[in-house]
PDB file of C-alpha atoms and ligand atoms in Angstrom:
ATOM      1  CA  MET A   1      70.189 -31.297 -18.608  1.00 85.00           C
ATOM      2  CA  LYS A   2      70.488 -27.569 -19.429  1.00 94.00           C
ATOM      3  CA  ALA A   3      69.629 -24.918 -16.833  1.00 95.00           C
ATOM      4  CA  ALA A   4      66.538 -23.765 -18.761  1.00 96.00           C
ATOM      5  CA  GLU A   5      65.264 -27.346 -18.891  1.00 97.00           C
ATOM      6  CA  ILE A   6      65.860 -27.813 -15.162  1.00 98.00           C
ATOM      7  CA  LEU A   7      63.982 -24.581 -14.407  1.00 98.00           C
ATOM      8  CA  ALA A   8      61.103 -25.664 -16.618  1.00 98.00           C
ATOM      9  CA  GLU A   9      60.991 -29.006 -14.828  1.00 98.00           C
ATOM     10  CA  ILE A  10      60.941 -27.267 -11.429  1.00 98.00           C
ATOM     11  CA  SER A  11      58.139 -24.949 -12.591  1.00 98.00           C
ATOM     12  CA  GLN A  12      56.097 -27.917 -13.717  1.00 98.00           C
ATOM     13  CA  GLN A  13      56.636 -29.676 -10.383  1.00 98.00           C
ATOM     14  CA  VAL A  14      55.708 -26.533  -8.442  1.00 98.00           C
ATOM     15  CA  SER A  15      52.507 -26.096 -10.445  1.00 97.00           C
ATOM     16  CA  VAL A  16      51.152 -29.418  -9.177  1.00 97.00           C
ATOM     17  CA  CYS A  17      52.969 -29.560  -5.830  1.00 98.00           C
ATOM     18  CA  GLU A  18      51.057 -30.706  -2.756  1.00 98.00           C
ATOM     19  CA  LYS A  19      53.980 -30.893  -0.317  1.00 98.00           C
ATOM     20  CA  CYS A  20      52.464 -28.375   2.093  1.00 98.00           C
ATOM     21  CA  ALA A  21      49.027 -27.058   2.995  1.00 97.00           C
ATOM     22  CA  LEU A  22      49.454 -23.904   0.911  1.00 98.00           C
ATOM     23  CA  HIS A  23      48.371 -25.831  -2.172  1.00 97.00           C
ATOM     24  CA  TYR A  24      44.797 -26.000  -0.851  1.00 97.00           C
ATOM     25  CA  SER A  25      44.153 -22.266  -1.180  1.00 94.00           C
ATOM     26  CA  ARG A  26      46.319 -21.287  -4.139  1.00 97.00           C
ATOM     27  CA  LYS A  27      44.874 -20.279  -7.473  1.00 97.00           C
ATOM     28  CA  HIS A  28      48.210 -20.416  -9.254  1.00 98.00           C
ATOM     29  CA  ALA A  29      51.569 -21.475  -7.917  1.00 98.00           C
ATOM     30  CA  VAL A  30      54.321 -18.924  -8.627  1.00 98.00           C
ATOM     31  CA  PRO A  31      57.588 -20.714  -9.407  1.00 98.00           C
ATOM     32  CA  GLY A  32      59.430 -17.579 -10.543  1.00 98.00           C
ATOM     33  CA  GLU A  33      60.627 -16.223 -13.867  1.00 98.00           C
ATOM     34  CA  GLY A  34      63.682 -14.925 -15.630  1.00 98.00           C
ATOM     35  CA  PRO A  35      66.604 -16.076 -17.781  1.00 98.00           C
ATOM     36  CA  ALA A  36      68.326 -19.313 -16.832  1.00 98.00           C
ATOM     37  CA  ASP A  37      71.707 -17.573 -17.068  1.00 96.00           C
ATOM     38  CA  SER A  38      70.804 -14.594 -14.852  1.00 97.00           C
ATOM     39  CA  THR A  39      73.705 -12.909 -13.106  1.00 95.00           C
ATOM     40  CA  VAL A  40      71.437 -11.645 -10.352  1.00 97.00           C
ATOM     41  CA  MET A  41      68.634 -13.519  -8.621  1.00 98.00           C
ATOM     42  CA  PHE A  42      66.006 -11.792  -6.453  1.00 98.00           C
ATOM     43  CA  ILE A  43      64.211 -13.837  -3.813  1.00 98.00           C
ATOM     44  CA  GLY A  44      61.129 -12.518  -2.065  1.00 98.00           C
ATOM     45  CA  GLU A  45      58.926 -14.153   0.538  1.00 97.00           C
ATOM     46  CA  GLY A  46      55.776 -15.496  -1.084  1.00 96.00           C
ATOM     47  CA  PRO A  47      53.112 -14.702  -3.661  1.00 97.00           C
ATOM     48  CA  GLY A  48      50.504 -12.097  -2.762  1.00 95.00           C
ATOM     49  CA  PHE A  49      47.008 -11.569  -4.151  1.00 95.00           C
ATOM     50  CA  TYR A  50      47.944 -10.518  -7.679  1.00 95.00           C
ATOM     51  CA  GLU A  51      50.780 -13.029  -7.924  1.00 97.00           C
ATOM     52  CA  ASN A  52      48.363 -15.800  -6.953  1.00 97.00           C
ATOM     53  CA  GLU A  53      45.929 -14.570  -9.629  1.00 97.00           C
ATOM     54  CA  GLN A  54      48.511 -14.376 -12.398  1.00 97.00           C
ATOM     55  CA  GLY A  55      51.078 -17.034 -11.455  1.00 97.00           C
ATOM     56  CA  ARG A  56      53.897 -14.485 -11.769  1.00 97.00           C
ATOM     57  CA  PRO A  57      56.158 -12.996  -9.065  1.00 98.00           C
ATOM     58  CA  PHE A  58      56.065  -9.331  -8.015  1.00 97.00           C
ATOM     59  CA  VAL A  59      53.185  -8.053 -10.164  1.00 95.00           C
ATOM     60  CA  GLY A  60      51.322  -6.009  -7.509  1.00 91.00           C
ATOM     61  CA  ALA A  61      52.217  -2.650  -5.995  1.00 94.00           C
ATOM     62  CA  ALA A  62      55.418  -4.052  -4.523  1.00 94.00           C
ATOM     63  CA  GLY A  63      56.280  -5.422  -7.957  1.00 96.00           C
ATOM     64  CA  ASN A  64      55.831  -1.995  -9.525  1.00 96.00           C
ATOM     65  CA  PHE A  65      58.188  -0.533  -6.942  1.00 97.00           C
ATOM     66  CA  LEU A  66      60.692  -3.324  -7.598  1.00 97.00           C
ATOM     67  CA  ASP A  67      60.529  -2.460 -11.309  1.00 97.00           C
ATOM     68  CA  GLU A  68      61.347   1.175 -10.427  1.00 96.00           C
ATOM     69  CA  LEU A  69      64.272   0.099  -8.259  1.00 97.00           C
ATOM     70  CA  LEU A  70      65.635  -2.142 -11.003  1.00 97.00           C
ATOM     71  CA  ALA A  71      65.270   0.580 -13.625  1.00 95.00           C
ATOM     72  CA  ALA A  72      67.096   3.065 -11.392  1.00 94.00           C
ATOM     73  CA  CYS A  73      70.167   0.833 -11.286  1.00 92.00           C
ATOM     74  CA  ARG A  74      69.889  -0.029 -15.012  1.00 92.00           C
ATOM     75  CA  MET A  75      69.046  -3.638 -14.338  1.00 94.00           C
ATOM     76  CA  PRO A  76      66.141  -4.609 -16.639  1.00 93.00           C
ATOM     77  CA  ARG A  77      63.622  -6.936 -15.016  1.00 95.00           C
ATOM     78  CA  GLU A  78      63.782  -9.308 -17.982  1.00 96.00           C
ATOM     79  CA  LYS A  79      67.511  -9.816 -17.321  1.00 96.00           C
ATOM     80  CA  VAL A  80      67.143 -11.064 -13.735  1.00 97.00           C
ATOM     81  CA  PHE A  81      65.499 -14.099 -12.179  1.00 98.00           C
ATOM     82  CA  ILE A  82      62.794 -13.347  -9.603  1.00 98.00           C
ATOM     83  CA  THR A  83      61.232 -15.874  -7.263  1.00 98.00           C
ATOM     84  CA  ASN A  84      60.108 -16.402  -3.647  1.00 98.00           C
ATOM     85  CA  VAL A  85      60.966 -18.724  -0.779  1.00 98.00           C
ATOM     86  CA  VAL A  86      57.455 -20.192  -0.870  1.00 98.00           C
ATOM     87  CA  LYS A  87      55.819 -20.645  -4.237  1.00 98.00           C
ATOM     88  CA  CYS A  88      52.168 -20.584  -3.128  1.00 98.00           C
ATOM     89  CA  ARG A  89      50.303 -17.731  -1.445  1.00 97.00           C
ATOM     90  CA  PRO A  90      49.912 -17.981   2.338  1.00 96.00           C
ATOM     91  CA  PRO A  91      46.203 -17.395   3.115  1.00 95.00           C
ATOM     92  CA  GLY A  92      45.470 -13.787   3.996  1.00 90.00           C
ATOM     93  CA  ASN A  93      49.087 -12.989   3.122  1.00 87.00           C
ATOM     94  CA  ARG A  94      50.277 -14.193   6.508  1.00 94.00           C
ATOM     95  CA  ASP A  95      53.931 -15.064   7.092  1.00 94.00           C
ATOM     96  CA  PRO A  96      54.971 -18.482   5.775  1.00 96.00           C
ATOM     97  CA  LEU A  97      55.125 -21.127   8.491  1.00 97.00           C
ATOM     98  CA  PRO A  98      58.371 -22.995   9.270  1.00 96.00           C
ATOM     99  CA  GLU A  99      57.009 -26.257   7.850  1.00 97.00           C
ATOM    100  CA  GLU A 100      55.995 -24.459   4.648  1.00 98.00           C
ATOM    101  CA  LEU A 101      59.465 -22.934   4.300  1.00 97.00           C
ATOM    102  CA  THR A 102      61.034 -26.344   4.825  1.00 97.00           C
ATOM    103  CA  SER A 103      58.718 -28.058   2.337  1.00 98.00           C
ATOM    104  CA  CYS A 104      59.412 -25.490  -0.369  1.00 98.00           C
ATOM    105  CA  SER A 105      63.126 -24.927   0.157  1.00 97.00           C
ATOM    106  CA  ASP A 106      64.208 -27.728  -2.188  1.00 98.00           C
ATOM    107  CA  TYR A 107      62.643 -25.945  -5.180  1.00 98.00           C
ATOM    108  CA  LEU A 108      64.515 -22.741  -4.344  1.00 98.00           C
ATOM    109  CA  ASP A 109      67.811 -24.540  -3.803  1.00 97.00           C
ATOM    110  CA  ARG A 110      67.462 -26.344  -7.142  1.00 98.00           C
ATOM    111  CA  GLN A 111      66.669 -23.054  -8.904  1.00 98.00           C
ATOM    112  CA  ILE A 112      69.800 -21.482  -7.401  1.00 98.00           C
ATOM    113  CA  GLU A 113      71.908 -24.467  -8.385  1.00 97.00           C
ATOM    114  CA  ALA A 114      70.580 -24.394 -11.973  1.00 98.00           C
ATOM    115  CA  ILE A 115      70.987 -20.637 -12.468  1.00 97.00           C
ATOM    116  CA  ASN A 116      74.224 -20.357 -10.489  1.00 96.00           C
ATOM    117  CA  PRO A 117      73.831 -16.567 -10.090  1.00 96.00           C
ATOM    118  CA  LYS A 118      76.774 -14.399  -9.119  1.00 93.00           C
ATOM    119  CA  ILE A 119      74.602 -12.421  -6.720  1.00 96.00           C
ATOM    120  CA  ILE A 120      71.484 -13.272  -4.750  1.00 98.00           C
ATOM    121  CA  VAL A 121      69.414 -10.348  -3.476  1.00 98.00           C
ATOM    122  CA  THR A 122      67.076 -11.334  -0.681  1.00 98.00           C
ATOM    123  CA  LEU A 123      63.954  -9.208  -0.288  1.00 98.00           C
ATOM    124  CA  GLY A 124      62.626  -9.367   3.253  1.00 96.00           C
ATOM    125  CA  ARG A 125      63.380 -11.318   6.392  1.00 95.00           C
ATOM    126  CA  PHE A 126      62.336 -14.788   5.311  1.00 96.00           C
ATOM    127  CA  SER A 127      64.497 -14.979   2.211  1.00 97.00           C
ATOM    128  CA  MET A 128      67.418 -13.448   4.126  1.00 97.00           C
ATOM    129  CA  ALA A 129      67.005 -16.137   6.794  1.00 96.00           C
ATOM    130  CA  HIS A 130      67.405 -18.831   4.124  1.00 96.00           C
ATOM    131  CA  PHE A 131      71.062 -17.757   3.830  1.00 96.00           C
ATOM    132  CA  MET A 132      71.786 -15.794   7.022  1.00 96.00           C
ATOM    133  CA  PRO A 133      69.571 -17.228   9.765  1.00 95.00           C
ATOM    134  CA  LEU A 134      71.087 -15.164  12.562  1.00 95.00           C
ATOM    135  CA  ALA A 135      71.209 -11.819  10.760  1.00 96.00           C
ATOM    136  CA  LYS A 136      68.939  -8.895  11.488  1.00 96.00           C
ATOM    137  CA  ILE A 137      67.744  -7.018   8.418  1.00 96.00           C
ATOM    138  CA  GLY A 138      68.035  -3.668  10.183  1.00 95.00           C
ATOM    139  CA  GLU A 139      71.763  -4.262  10.679  1.00 96.00           C
ATOM    140  CA  VAL A 140      72.813  -5.891   7.404  1.00 97.00           C
ATOM    141  CA  HIS A 141      70.540  -4.457   4.693  1.00 97.00           C
ATOM    142  CA  GLY A 142      72.425  -3.350   1.615  1.00 97.00           C
ATOM    143  CA  GLN A 143      75.654  -5.056   2.712  1.00 97.00           C
ATOM    144  CA  ALA A 144      76.996  -7.894   0.590  1.00 97.00           C
ATOM    145  CA  SER A 145      78.608 -10.922   2.166  1.00 95.00           C
ATOM    146  CA  TRP A 146      79.792 -14.302   0.912  1.00 94.00           C
ATOM    147  CA  VAL A 147      77.599 -17.181   2.032  1.00 93.00           C
ATOM    148  CA  ARG A 148      78.343 -20.708   0.844  1.00 87.00           C
ATOM    149  CA  GLY A 149      80.328 -19.312  -2.067  1.00 87.00           C
ATOM    150  CA  ARG A 150      77.745 -16.763  -3.261  1.00 92.00           C
ATOM    151  CA  LEU A 151      77.486 -13.022  -2.773  1.00 96.00           C
ATOM    152  CA  ILE A 152      74.300 -12.431  -0.786  1.00 97.00           C
ATOM    153  CA  VAL A 153      72.796  -8.948  -0.524  1.00 98.00           C
ATOM    154  CA  PRO A 154      69.936  -8.646   1.981  1.00 98.00           C
ATOM    155  CA  MET A 155      67.407  -5.898   1.252  1.00 98.00           C
ATOM    156  CA  TYR A 156      64.151  -4.792   2.782  1.00 97.00           C
ATOM    157  CA  HIS A 157      61.085  -6.115   0.972  1.00 97.00           C
ATOM    158  CA  PRO A 158      59.632  -3.480  -1.409  1.00 97.00           C
ATOM    159  CA  ALA A 159      56.234  -3.945   0.272  1.00 95.00           C
ATOM    160  CA  ALA A 160      57.798  -2.970   3.603  1.00 95.00           C
ATOM    161  CA  ALA A 161      58.919   0.321   2.060  1.00 94.00           C
ATOM    162  CA  LEU A 162      55.411   0.962   0.739  1.00 94.00           C
ATOM    163  CA  HIS A 163      54.020   0.339   4.219  1.00 94.00           C
ATOM    164  CA  GLN A 164      56.726   2.317   6.027  1.00 95.00           C
ATOM    165  CA  PRO A 165      57.748   5.327   3.882  1.00 95.00           C
ATOM    166  CA  SER A 166      60.963   5.933   5.832  1.00 96.00           C
ATOM    167  CA  LEU A 167      62.310   2.662   4.383  1.00 96.00           C
ATOM    168  CA  LYS A 168      61.824   3.797   0.785  1.00 96.00           C
ATOM    169  CA  PRO A 169      64.989   5.952   0.522  1.00 97.00           C
ATOM    170  CA  VAL A 170      66.879   3.223   2.391  1.00 97.00           C
ATOM    171  CA  LEU A 171      65.859   0.630  -0.188  1.00 97.00           C
ATOM    172  CA  GLU A 172      66.574   3.025  -3.057  1.00 97.00           C
ATOM    173  CA  ARG A 173      70.045   3.699  -1.658  1.00 97.00           C
ATOM    174  CA  ASP A 174      70.726  -0.014  -1.138  1.00 97.00           C
ATOM    175  CA  PHE A 175      69.774  -0.742  -4.757  1.00 97.00           C
ATOM    176  CA  THR A 176      72.290   1.827  -6.024  1.00 96.00           C
ATOM    177  CA  ARG A 177      75.002  -0.427  -4.597  1.00 96.00           C
ATOM    178  CA  LEU A 178      73.997  -3.397  -6.745  1.00 96.00           C
ATOM    179  CA  PRO A 179      75.973  -2.559  -9.924  1.00 95.00           C
ATOM    180  CA  GLY A 180      79.115  -2.308  -7.798  1.00 95.00           C
ATOM    181  CA  TYR A 181      78.402  -5.664  -6.204  1.00 96.00           C
ATOM    182  CA  VAL A 182      77.890  -7.203  -9.651  1.00 94.00           C
ATOM    183  CA  GLU A 183      81.347  -5.988 -10.640  1.00 92.00           C
ATOM    184  CA  GLN A 184      82.781  -7.287  -7.368  1.00 90.00           C
ATOM    185  CA  ALA A 185      81.230 -10.712  -7.937  1.00 90.00           C
ATOM    186  CA  ARG A 186      82.383 -10.821 -11.574  1.00 87.00           C
ATOM    187  CA  HIS A 187      85.980 -10.400 -10.508  1.00 85.00           C
ATOM    188  CA  ALA A 188      85.835 -12.893  -7.664  1.00 82.00           C
ATOM    189  CA  GLN A 189      85.832 -16.614  -8.146  1.00 61.00           C
ATOM    190  CA  PRO A 190      85.048 -18.117  -4.759  1.00 56.00           C
ATOM    191  CA  GLU A 191      84.666 -21.825  -4.343  1.00 50.00           C
ATOM    192  CA  ILE A 192      81.002 -22.831  -4.723  1.00 49.00           C
ATOM    193  CA  LYS A 193      80.281 -25.088  -1.807  1.00 46.00           C
ATOM    194  CA  PRO A 194      77.291 -27.442  -1.590  1.00 44.00           C
ATOM    195  CA  GLU A 195      74.135 -25.958  -0.117  1.00 46.00           C
ATOM    196  CA  SER A 196      73.749 -26.487   3.609  1.00 44.00           C
ATOM    197  CA  GLU A 197      71.683 -29.441   4.746  1.00 42.00           C
ATOM    198  CA  GLU A 198      70.276 -27.350   7.560  1.00 45.00           C
ATOM    199  CA  PRO A 199      66.542 -26.561   7.316  1.00 44.00           C
ATOM    200  CA  PRO A 200      65.567 -22.922   6.767  1.00 47.00           C
ATOM    201  CA  ALA A 201      65.448 -20.918   9.969  1.00 49.00           C
ATOM    202  CA  ALA A 202      62.882 -18.411  11.120  1.00 49.00           C
ATOM    203  CA  PRO A 203      64.074 -14.826  10.654  1.00 52.00           C
ATOM    204  CA  GLN A 204      64.909 -12.388  13.397  1.00 50.00           C
ATOM    205  CA  ASP A 205      61.769 -10.346  13.994  1.00 48.00           C
ATOM    206  CA  ASP A 206      62.894  -6.742  13.515  1.00 48.00           C
ATOM    207  CA  GLU A 207      61.107  -5.877  10.286  1.00 45.00           C
ATOM    208  CA  PRO A 208      57.402  -5.191   9.849  1.00 37.00           C
ATOM    209  CA  THR A 209      55.377  -8.015   8.306  1.00 33.00           C
ATOM    210  CA  GLN A 210      55.127  -7.346   4.595  1.00 31.00           C
ATOM    211  CA  LEU A 211      52.918  -9.933   2.983  1.00 29.00           C
ATOM    212  CA  SER A 212      49.692  -8.391   4.297  1.00 26.00           C
ATOM    213  CA  LEU A 213      50.351  -5.455   1.987  1.00 24.00           C
ATOM    214  CA  PHE A 214      50.022  -7.230  -1.345  1.00 20.00           C
TER     215      PHE A 214
HETATM  216  S1  SF4 B 301      54.343 -23.614  -1.123  1.00 55.14           S
HETATM  217 FE1  SF4 B 301      55.935 -24.886  -2.091  1.00 55.14          FE
HETATM  218  S2  SF4 B 301      55.901 -26.831  -0.948  1.00 55.14           S
HETATM  219 FE2  SF4 B 301      53.959 -25.760  -0.497  1.00 55.14          FE
HETATM  220  S3  SF4 B 301      52.491 -26.564  -2.013  1.00 55.14           S
HETATM  221 FE3  SF4 B 301      53.394 -24.672  -2.875  1.00 55.14          FE
HETATM  222  S4  SF4 B 301      55.115 -25.378  -4.122  1.00 55.14           S
HETATM  223 FE4  SF4 B 301      54.567 -27.059  -2.760  1.00 55.14          FE
END
């Protein structure tokens, strides 16, 4: 099956998924969007108010800021794949619970496997923890590292920068590094190892909660 067909199948499964309690309160599930052959994949935390209304990722204020960040590094939004670690909105925009992260992680892992991106940019603590469970965002943001054969770049969540203005120039600076990381990944051919069987871990708590800002 082609990558686009696999992604379409995952989206269909997500739209009717009842694997965790988040399905009770969702209006629309948000599987993610973007080309099946994307070089770069962005992974946020979970849908907010507007994402839940529209069924699309990053369409609120944080989404507008993400669009600005992408434009600044000449990376058109329509050329990248954007999704979240949980595909349904946590009520009141609270943090996703461990059992919700675990229930939803298979969809994310299958999306990554289908797209096979050269770079994964994590936006916020929860998506970073999917790949780097022991890392602290304040120490590793903007720094690329190889994890299970992929170049992972942890970033602050755009909503965090809207809530805490001092993070905005930090995020803008981190994004300027992305084109260089794309080149680095293009010239490297690390072995792609199978995804870990370990369940997703809770992130280290050194970043302000972001989802309440959507
Ligand atoms: S958050 Fe994920 S696991 Fe939970 S109902 Fe939605 S799609 Fe299913």
